[in-house]
Short mmCIF file of C-alpha atoms in Angstrom, two decimals:
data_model
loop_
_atom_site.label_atom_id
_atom_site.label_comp_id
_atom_site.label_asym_id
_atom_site.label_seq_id
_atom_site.Cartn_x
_atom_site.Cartn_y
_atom_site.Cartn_z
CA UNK A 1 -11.07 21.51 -4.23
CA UNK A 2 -10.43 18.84 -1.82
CA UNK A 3 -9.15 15.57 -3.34
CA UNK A 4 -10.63 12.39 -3.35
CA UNK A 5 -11.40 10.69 0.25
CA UNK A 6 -13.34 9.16 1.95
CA UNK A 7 -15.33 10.48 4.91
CA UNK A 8 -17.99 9.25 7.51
CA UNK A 9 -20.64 10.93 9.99
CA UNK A 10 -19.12 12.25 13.38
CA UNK A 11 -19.36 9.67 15.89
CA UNK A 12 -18.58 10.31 19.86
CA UNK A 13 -15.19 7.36 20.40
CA UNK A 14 -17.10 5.79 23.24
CA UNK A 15 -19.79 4.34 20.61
CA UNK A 16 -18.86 0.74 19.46
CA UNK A 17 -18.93 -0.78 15.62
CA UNK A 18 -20.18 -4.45 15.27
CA UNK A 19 -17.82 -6.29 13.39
CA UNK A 20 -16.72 -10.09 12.86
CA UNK A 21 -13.83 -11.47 14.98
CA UNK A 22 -12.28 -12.64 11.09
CA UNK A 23 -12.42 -8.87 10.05
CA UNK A 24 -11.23 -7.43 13.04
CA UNK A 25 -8.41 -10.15 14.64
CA UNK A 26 -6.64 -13.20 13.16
CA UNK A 27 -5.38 -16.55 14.78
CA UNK A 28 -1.97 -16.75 15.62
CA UNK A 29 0.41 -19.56 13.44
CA UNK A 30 -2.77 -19.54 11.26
CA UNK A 31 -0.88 -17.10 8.03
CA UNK A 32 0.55 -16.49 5.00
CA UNK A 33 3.55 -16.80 3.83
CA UNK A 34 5.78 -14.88 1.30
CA UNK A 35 7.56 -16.14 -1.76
CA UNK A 36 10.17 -14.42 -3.98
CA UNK A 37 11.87 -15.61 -7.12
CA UNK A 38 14.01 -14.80 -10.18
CA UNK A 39 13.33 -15.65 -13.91
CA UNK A 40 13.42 -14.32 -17.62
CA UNK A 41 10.32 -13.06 -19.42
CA UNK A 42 10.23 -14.35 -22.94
CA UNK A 43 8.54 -12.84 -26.44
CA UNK A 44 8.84 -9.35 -26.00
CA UNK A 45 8.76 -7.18 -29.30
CA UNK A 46 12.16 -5.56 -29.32
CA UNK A 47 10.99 -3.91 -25.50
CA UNK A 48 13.12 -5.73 -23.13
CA UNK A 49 16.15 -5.09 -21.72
CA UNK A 50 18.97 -3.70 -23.17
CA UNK A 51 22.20 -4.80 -23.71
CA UNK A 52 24.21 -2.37 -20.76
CA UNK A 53 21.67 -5.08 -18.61
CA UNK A 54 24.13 -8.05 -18.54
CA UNK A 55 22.18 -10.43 -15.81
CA UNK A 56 19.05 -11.08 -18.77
CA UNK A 57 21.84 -12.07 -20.58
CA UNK A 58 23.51 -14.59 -18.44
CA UNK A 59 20.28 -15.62 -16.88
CA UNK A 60 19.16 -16.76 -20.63
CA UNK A 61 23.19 -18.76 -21.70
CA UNK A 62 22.69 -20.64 -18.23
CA UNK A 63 19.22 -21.69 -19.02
CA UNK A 64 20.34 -22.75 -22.63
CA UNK A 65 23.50 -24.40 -20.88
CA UNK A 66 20.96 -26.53 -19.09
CA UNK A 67 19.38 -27.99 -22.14
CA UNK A 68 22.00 -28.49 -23.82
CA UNK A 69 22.66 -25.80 -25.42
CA UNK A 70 26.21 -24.15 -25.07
CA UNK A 71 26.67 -20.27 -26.41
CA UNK A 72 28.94 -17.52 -24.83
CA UNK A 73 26.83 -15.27 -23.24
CA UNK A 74 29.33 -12.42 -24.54
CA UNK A 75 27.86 -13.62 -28.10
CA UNK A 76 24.02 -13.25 -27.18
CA UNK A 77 22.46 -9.99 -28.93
CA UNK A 78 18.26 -9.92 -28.15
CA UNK A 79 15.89 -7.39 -26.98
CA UNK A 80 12.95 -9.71 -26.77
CA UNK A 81 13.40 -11.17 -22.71
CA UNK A 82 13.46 -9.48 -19.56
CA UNK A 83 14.82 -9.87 -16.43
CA UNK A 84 11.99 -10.11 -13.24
CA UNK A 85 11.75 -10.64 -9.85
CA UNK A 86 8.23 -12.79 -8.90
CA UNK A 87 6.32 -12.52 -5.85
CA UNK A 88 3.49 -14.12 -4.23
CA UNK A 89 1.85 -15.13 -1.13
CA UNK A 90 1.57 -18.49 -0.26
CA UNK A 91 -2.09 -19.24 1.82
CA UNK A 92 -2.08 -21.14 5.25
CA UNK A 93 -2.74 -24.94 5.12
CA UNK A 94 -1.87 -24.82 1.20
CA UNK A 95 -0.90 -28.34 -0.30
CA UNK A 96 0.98 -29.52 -3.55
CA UNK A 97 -1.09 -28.60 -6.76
CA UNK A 98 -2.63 -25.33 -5.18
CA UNK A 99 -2.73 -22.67 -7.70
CA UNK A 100 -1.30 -19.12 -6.94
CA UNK A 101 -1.46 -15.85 -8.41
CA UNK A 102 1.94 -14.06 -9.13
CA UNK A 103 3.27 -10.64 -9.96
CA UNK A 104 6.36 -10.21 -12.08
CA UNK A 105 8.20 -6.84 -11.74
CA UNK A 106 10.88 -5.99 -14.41
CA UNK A 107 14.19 -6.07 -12.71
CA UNK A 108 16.24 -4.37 -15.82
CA UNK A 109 15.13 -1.27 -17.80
CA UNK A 110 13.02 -2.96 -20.19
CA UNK A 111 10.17 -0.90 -21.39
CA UNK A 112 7.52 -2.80 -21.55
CA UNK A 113 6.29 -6.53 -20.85
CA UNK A 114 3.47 -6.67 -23.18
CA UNK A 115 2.91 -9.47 -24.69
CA UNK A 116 5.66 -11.87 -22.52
CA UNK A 117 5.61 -15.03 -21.32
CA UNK A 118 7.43 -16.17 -17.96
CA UNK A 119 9.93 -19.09 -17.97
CA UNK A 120 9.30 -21.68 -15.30
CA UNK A 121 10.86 -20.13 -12.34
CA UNK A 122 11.19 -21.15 -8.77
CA UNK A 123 9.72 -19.15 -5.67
CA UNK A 124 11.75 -19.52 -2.99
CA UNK A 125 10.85 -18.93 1.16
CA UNK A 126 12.71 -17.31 3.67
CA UNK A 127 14.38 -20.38 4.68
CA UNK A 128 15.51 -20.34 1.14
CA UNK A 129 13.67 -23.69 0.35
CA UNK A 130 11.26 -24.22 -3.37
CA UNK A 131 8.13 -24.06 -2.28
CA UNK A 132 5.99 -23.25 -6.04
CA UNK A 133 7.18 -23.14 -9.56
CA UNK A 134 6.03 -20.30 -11.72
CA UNK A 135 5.33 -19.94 -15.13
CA UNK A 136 2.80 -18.31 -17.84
CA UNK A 137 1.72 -15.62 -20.00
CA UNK A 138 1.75 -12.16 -18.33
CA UNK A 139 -1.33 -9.82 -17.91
CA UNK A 140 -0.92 -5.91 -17.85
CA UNK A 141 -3.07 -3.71 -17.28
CA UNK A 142 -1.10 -0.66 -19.59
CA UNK A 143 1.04 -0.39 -22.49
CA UNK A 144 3.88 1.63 -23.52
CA UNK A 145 4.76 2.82 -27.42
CA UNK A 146 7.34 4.50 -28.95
CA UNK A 147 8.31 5.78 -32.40
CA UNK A 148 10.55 8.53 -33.46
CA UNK A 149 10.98 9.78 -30.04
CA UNK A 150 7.54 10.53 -29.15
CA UNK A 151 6.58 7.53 -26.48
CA UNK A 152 2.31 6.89 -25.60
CA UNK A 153 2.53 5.38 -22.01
CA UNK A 154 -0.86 4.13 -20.12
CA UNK A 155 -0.58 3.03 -16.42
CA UNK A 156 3.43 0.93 -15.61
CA UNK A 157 3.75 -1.43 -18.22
CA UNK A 158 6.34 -3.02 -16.42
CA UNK A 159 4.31 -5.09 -14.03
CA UNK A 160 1.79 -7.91 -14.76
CA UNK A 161 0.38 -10.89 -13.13
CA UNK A 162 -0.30 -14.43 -13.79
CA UNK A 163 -4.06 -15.21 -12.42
CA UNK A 164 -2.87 -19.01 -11.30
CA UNK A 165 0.62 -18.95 -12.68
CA UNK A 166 2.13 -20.59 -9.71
CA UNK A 167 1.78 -24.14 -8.55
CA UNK A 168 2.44 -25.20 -4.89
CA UNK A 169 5.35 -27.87 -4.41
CA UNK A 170 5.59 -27.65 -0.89
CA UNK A 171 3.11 -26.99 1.85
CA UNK A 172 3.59 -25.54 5.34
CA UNK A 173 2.64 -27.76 7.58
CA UNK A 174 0.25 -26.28 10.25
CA UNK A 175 -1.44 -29.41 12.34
CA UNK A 176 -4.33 -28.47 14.01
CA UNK A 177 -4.82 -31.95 16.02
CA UNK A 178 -4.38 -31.98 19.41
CA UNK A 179 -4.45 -27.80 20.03
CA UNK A 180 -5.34 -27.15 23.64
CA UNK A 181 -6.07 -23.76 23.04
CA UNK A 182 -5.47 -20.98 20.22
CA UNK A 183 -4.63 -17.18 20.51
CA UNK A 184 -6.74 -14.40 18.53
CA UNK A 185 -5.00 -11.33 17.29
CA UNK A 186 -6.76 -7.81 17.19
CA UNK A 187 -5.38 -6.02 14.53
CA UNK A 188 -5.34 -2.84 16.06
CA UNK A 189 -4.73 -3.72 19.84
CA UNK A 190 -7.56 -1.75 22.36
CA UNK A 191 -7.91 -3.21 25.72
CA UNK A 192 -11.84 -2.15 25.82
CA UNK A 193 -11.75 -4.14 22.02
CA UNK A 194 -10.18 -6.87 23.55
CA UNK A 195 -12.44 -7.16 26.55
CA UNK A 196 -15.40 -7.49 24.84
CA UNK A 197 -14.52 -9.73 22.23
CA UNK A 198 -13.47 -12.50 25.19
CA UNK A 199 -16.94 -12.08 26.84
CA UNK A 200 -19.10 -12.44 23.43
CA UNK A 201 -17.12 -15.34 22.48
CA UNK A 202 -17.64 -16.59 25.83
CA UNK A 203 -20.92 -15.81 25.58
CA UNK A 204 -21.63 -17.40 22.57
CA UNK A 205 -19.73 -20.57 23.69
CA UNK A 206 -21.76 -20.70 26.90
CA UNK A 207 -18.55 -20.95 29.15
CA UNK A 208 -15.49 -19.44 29.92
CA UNK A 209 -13.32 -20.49 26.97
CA UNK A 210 -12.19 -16.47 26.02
CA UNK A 211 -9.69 -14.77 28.15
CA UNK A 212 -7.83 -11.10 27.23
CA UNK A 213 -4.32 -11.11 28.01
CA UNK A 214 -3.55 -7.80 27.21
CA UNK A 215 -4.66 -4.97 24.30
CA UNK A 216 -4.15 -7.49 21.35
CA UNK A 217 -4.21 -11.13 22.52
CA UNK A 218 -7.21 -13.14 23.79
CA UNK A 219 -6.64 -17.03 24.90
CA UNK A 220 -9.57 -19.24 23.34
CA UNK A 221 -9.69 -22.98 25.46
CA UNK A 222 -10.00 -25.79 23.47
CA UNK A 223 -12.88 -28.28 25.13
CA UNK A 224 -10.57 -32.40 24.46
CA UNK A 225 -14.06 -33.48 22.21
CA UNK A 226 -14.55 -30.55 20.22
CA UNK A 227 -13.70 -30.46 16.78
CA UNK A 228 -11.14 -27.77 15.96
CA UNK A 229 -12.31 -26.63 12.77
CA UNK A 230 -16.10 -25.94 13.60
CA UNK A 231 -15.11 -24.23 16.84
CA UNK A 232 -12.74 -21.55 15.22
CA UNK A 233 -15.08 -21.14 12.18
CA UNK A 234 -18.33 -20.53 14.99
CA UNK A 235 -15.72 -18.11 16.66
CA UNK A 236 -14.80 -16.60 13.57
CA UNK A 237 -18.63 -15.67 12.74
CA UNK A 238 -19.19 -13.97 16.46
CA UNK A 239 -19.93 -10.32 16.29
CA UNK A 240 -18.55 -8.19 18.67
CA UNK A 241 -18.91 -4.40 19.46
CA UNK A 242 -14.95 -3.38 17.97
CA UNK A 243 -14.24 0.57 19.53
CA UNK A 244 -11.72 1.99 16.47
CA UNK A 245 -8.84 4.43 17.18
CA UNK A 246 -9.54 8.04 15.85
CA UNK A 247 -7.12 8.67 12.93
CA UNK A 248 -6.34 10.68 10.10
CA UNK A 249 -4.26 9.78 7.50
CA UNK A 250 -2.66 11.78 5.26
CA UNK A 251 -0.36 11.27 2.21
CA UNK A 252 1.60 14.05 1.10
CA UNK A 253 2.69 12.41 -2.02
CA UNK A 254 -0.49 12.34 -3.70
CA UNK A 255 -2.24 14.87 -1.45
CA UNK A 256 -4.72 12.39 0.02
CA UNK A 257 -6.61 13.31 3.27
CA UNK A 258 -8.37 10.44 5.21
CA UNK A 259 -10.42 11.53 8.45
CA UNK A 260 -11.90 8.65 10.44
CA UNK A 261 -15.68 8.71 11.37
CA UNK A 262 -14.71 8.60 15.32
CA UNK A 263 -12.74 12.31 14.66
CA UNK A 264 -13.97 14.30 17.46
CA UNK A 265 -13.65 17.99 16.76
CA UNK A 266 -13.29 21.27 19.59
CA UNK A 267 -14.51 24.78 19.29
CA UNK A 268 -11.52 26.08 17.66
CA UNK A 269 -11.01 29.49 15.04
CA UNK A 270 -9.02 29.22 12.06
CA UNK A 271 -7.12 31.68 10.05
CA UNK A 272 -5.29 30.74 7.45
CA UNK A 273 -3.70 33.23 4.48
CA UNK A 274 -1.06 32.42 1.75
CA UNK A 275 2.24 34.70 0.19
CA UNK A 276 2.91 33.71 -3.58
CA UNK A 277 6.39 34.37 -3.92
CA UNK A 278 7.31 34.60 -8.45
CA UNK A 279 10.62 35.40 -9.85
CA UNK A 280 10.78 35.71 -13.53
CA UNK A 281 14.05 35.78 -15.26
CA UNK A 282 14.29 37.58 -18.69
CA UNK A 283 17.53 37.66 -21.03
CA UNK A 284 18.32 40.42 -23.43
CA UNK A 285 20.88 41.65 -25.83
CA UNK A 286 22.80 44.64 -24.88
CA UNK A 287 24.80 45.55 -28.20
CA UNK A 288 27.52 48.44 -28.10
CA UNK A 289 27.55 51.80 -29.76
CA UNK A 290 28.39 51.87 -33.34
CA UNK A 291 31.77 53.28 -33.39
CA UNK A 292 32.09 51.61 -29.46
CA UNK A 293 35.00 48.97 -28.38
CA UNK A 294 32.62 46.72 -26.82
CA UNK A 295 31.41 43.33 -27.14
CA UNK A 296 27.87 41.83 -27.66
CA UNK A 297 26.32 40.64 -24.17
CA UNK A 298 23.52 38.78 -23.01
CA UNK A 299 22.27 40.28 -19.88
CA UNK A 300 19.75 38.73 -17.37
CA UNK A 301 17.11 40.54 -15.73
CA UNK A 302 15.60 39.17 -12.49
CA UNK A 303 11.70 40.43 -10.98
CA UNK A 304 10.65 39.35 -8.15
CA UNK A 305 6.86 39.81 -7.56
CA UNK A 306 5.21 39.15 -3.89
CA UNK A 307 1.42 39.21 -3.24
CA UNK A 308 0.36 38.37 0.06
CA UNK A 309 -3.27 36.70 0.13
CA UNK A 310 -5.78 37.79 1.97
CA UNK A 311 -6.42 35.47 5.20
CA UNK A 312 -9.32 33.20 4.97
CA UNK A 313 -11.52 32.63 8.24
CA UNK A 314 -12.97 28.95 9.62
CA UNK A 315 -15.17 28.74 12.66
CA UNK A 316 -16.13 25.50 14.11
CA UNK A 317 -18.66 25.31 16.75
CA UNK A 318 -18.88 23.01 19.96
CA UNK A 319 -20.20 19.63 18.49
CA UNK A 320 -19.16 20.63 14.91
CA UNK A 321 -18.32 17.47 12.75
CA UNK A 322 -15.74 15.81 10.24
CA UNK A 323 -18.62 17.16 7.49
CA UNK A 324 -18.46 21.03 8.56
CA UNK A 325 -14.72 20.94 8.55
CA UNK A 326 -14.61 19.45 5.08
CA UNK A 327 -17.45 22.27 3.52
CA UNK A 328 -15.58 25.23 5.05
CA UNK A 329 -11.76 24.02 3.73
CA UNK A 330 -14.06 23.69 0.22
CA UNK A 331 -15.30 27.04 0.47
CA UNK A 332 -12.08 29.20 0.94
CA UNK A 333 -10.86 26.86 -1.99
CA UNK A 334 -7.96 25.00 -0.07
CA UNK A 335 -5.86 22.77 -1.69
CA UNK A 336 -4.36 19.42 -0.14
CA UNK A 337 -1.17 20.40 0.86
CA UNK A 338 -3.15 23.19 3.21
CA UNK A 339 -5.67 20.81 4.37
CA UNK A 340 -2.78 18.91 5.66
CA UNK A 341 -1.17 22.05 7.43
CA UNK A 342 -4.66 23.19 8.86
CA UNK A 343 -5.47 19.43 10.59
CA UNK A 344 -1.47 19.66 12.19
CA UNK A 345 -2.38 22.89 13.25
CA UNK A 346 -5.37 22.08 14.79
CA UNK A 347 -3.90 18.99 16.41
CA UNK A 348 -0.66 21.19 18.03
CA UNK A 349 -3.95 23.33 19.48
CA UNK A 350 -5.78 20.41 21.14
CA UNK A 351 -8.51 20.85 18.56
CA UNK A 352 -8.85 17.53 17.07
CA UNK A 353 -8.96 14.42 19.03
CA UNK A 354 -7.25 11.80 16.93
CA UNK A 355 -4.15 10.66 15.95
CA UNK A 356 -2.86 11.60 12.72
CA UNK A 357 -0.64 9.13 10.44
CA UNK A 358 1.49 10.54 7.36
CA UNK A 359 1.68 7.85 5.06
#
């Protein structure tokens, strides 16, 4: 069977999707920004790092150091903190006191952060400036347990979050005041996308504010008595007709097979067969005569087995869709990793009209 994916009716490319400009585009200087940081996890039941992890260690005597508390860090034996690295995303036009969610990822080989709560810990930005200080319990969504060598483990129990764990000490300034005029982003640059988002917008502004520059940027004018706000929120809002790129993505790692709506498919025949290849290894024990002068041996015997399947046959049509490819690979029983060698195939033979993307 096929695995899990998603697919939509055939659609010719020419035939245009409404969408919002604030799904489809975003406003240039108007984004977020990332944060990283470094800090101990606290409370763990015997599941954090161990001691061949030496940073938890001096991470924990510097923090001690700094209230007041001087021990050797070659004297520290615990199992109970971790070592993590902290990310987050810090929002446009966020101020001092904002709230942000963080994820802490284990940095050592602890086994598990069940149960731990993050030390206050700074998130640094790329200009290596504090921008938000973390701290809280963690949330996971799996655990890990171990006794006596057998070990239970449910989803990675070395990653939680902290809904609102991080609080916002320094904003990015973004000043909207004064803005002559803004640039809007497609996120996936088309110059027919493009085109027609300039003349809704101008049509909805009733005058020639929208201009495309090329396949991703369109100009918006800035009237001097308009309020800045209102007028990229009403832009925002305008639906346009948005002409997606065919494209099927495939990952190979988990066998995953994505085919856009907007696939187009040709007439095309497909064969496709399969040789199993098995070589089984057996030892025995070849022991010597009784009265004989040789030794005991342990002898390996090697068959090799090949069985060449018998080829399977697909027929598409002229005008056949995404939903008569899918049935027929179903039928012969083909498994991911041929699904992904049939659609190359068919893409080396001109077959299928969109671009595929191997994740």
């Amino acid at each position: 069977m096929l695995p899990d994916a998603a697919f939509a009716e055939n659609t010719p490319t020419s035939q245009a999707h409404q969408a919002r400009i604030k799904d489809i585009a975003s406003i240039e200087g108007i984004r977020d920004n990332q944060l990283v940081g470094y800090g101990i996890v606290v409370g763990l039941n015997g599941t954090g790092d161990s001691q061949q992890t030496s940073f938890p260690i001096q991470t924990l005597a510097a923090t001690l150091l700094r209230m007041g508390v001087s021990v050797p860090a070659s004297s520290i034996r615990v199992q109970n903190l971790a070592a993590v690295f902290i990310s987050a995303t810090l929002p446009p036009f966020a101020r001092p006191g904002t709230k942000l969610d963080i994820t802490a990822s284990s940095a050592g080989d602890a086994r598990s952060l069940e149960g731990g709560l993050l030390l206050m810990t700074p998130l640094y930005g790329p200009d290596g400036k504090i921008y938000a200080q973390a701290q809280g319990p963690l949330v996971l969504g799996g655990y890990s347990v171990s006794a006596n060598g057998n070990v239970k483990q449910v989803n990675h129990p070395t990653t939680g979050r902290v809904p609102g764990g991080a609080m916002v000490e320094r904003g990015v300034p973004l000043d909207l005041t004064g803005r002559s005029d803004f640039s809007l982003l497609l996120n996936d640059a088309d110059f027919r996308s493009a085109e027609a988002m300039a003349q809704a917008v101008n049509k909805e502004l009733g005058r020639n504010a929208a201009h495309a520059v090329d396949s991703r940027r369109i100009t918006l004018a800035v009237k001097g008595n308009e309020e800045i706000p209102a007028l990229l929120g009403r832009v925002e809002a305008i639906e346009v007709p948005f002409y997606p790129r065919a494209k099927v993505v495939v990952n190979e790692r988990t066998g995953t097979v994505v085919i856009g709506g907007t696939v187009v498919l040709q007439a095309v025949s497909i064969l496709h067969g399969g040789l199993t290849v098995n070589i089984v290894s057996d030892f025995e024990v070849s022991q010597p005569s009784a009265f004989g002068s040789g030794t005991t041996q342990v002898v390996q015997q090697t068959k090799i087995e090949a069985k060449d399947k018998p080829v399977n046959r697909i027929e598409l049509k002229q005008g056949a869709t995404v939903d008569d490819l899918v049935r027929s690979l179903q039928q012969i029983g083909a498994t991911a990793r041929d699904v992904i060698s049939i659609l190359q195939a068919m893409k080396s033979a001109g077959a299928l009209e969109a671009e595929i993307e191997v994740l």
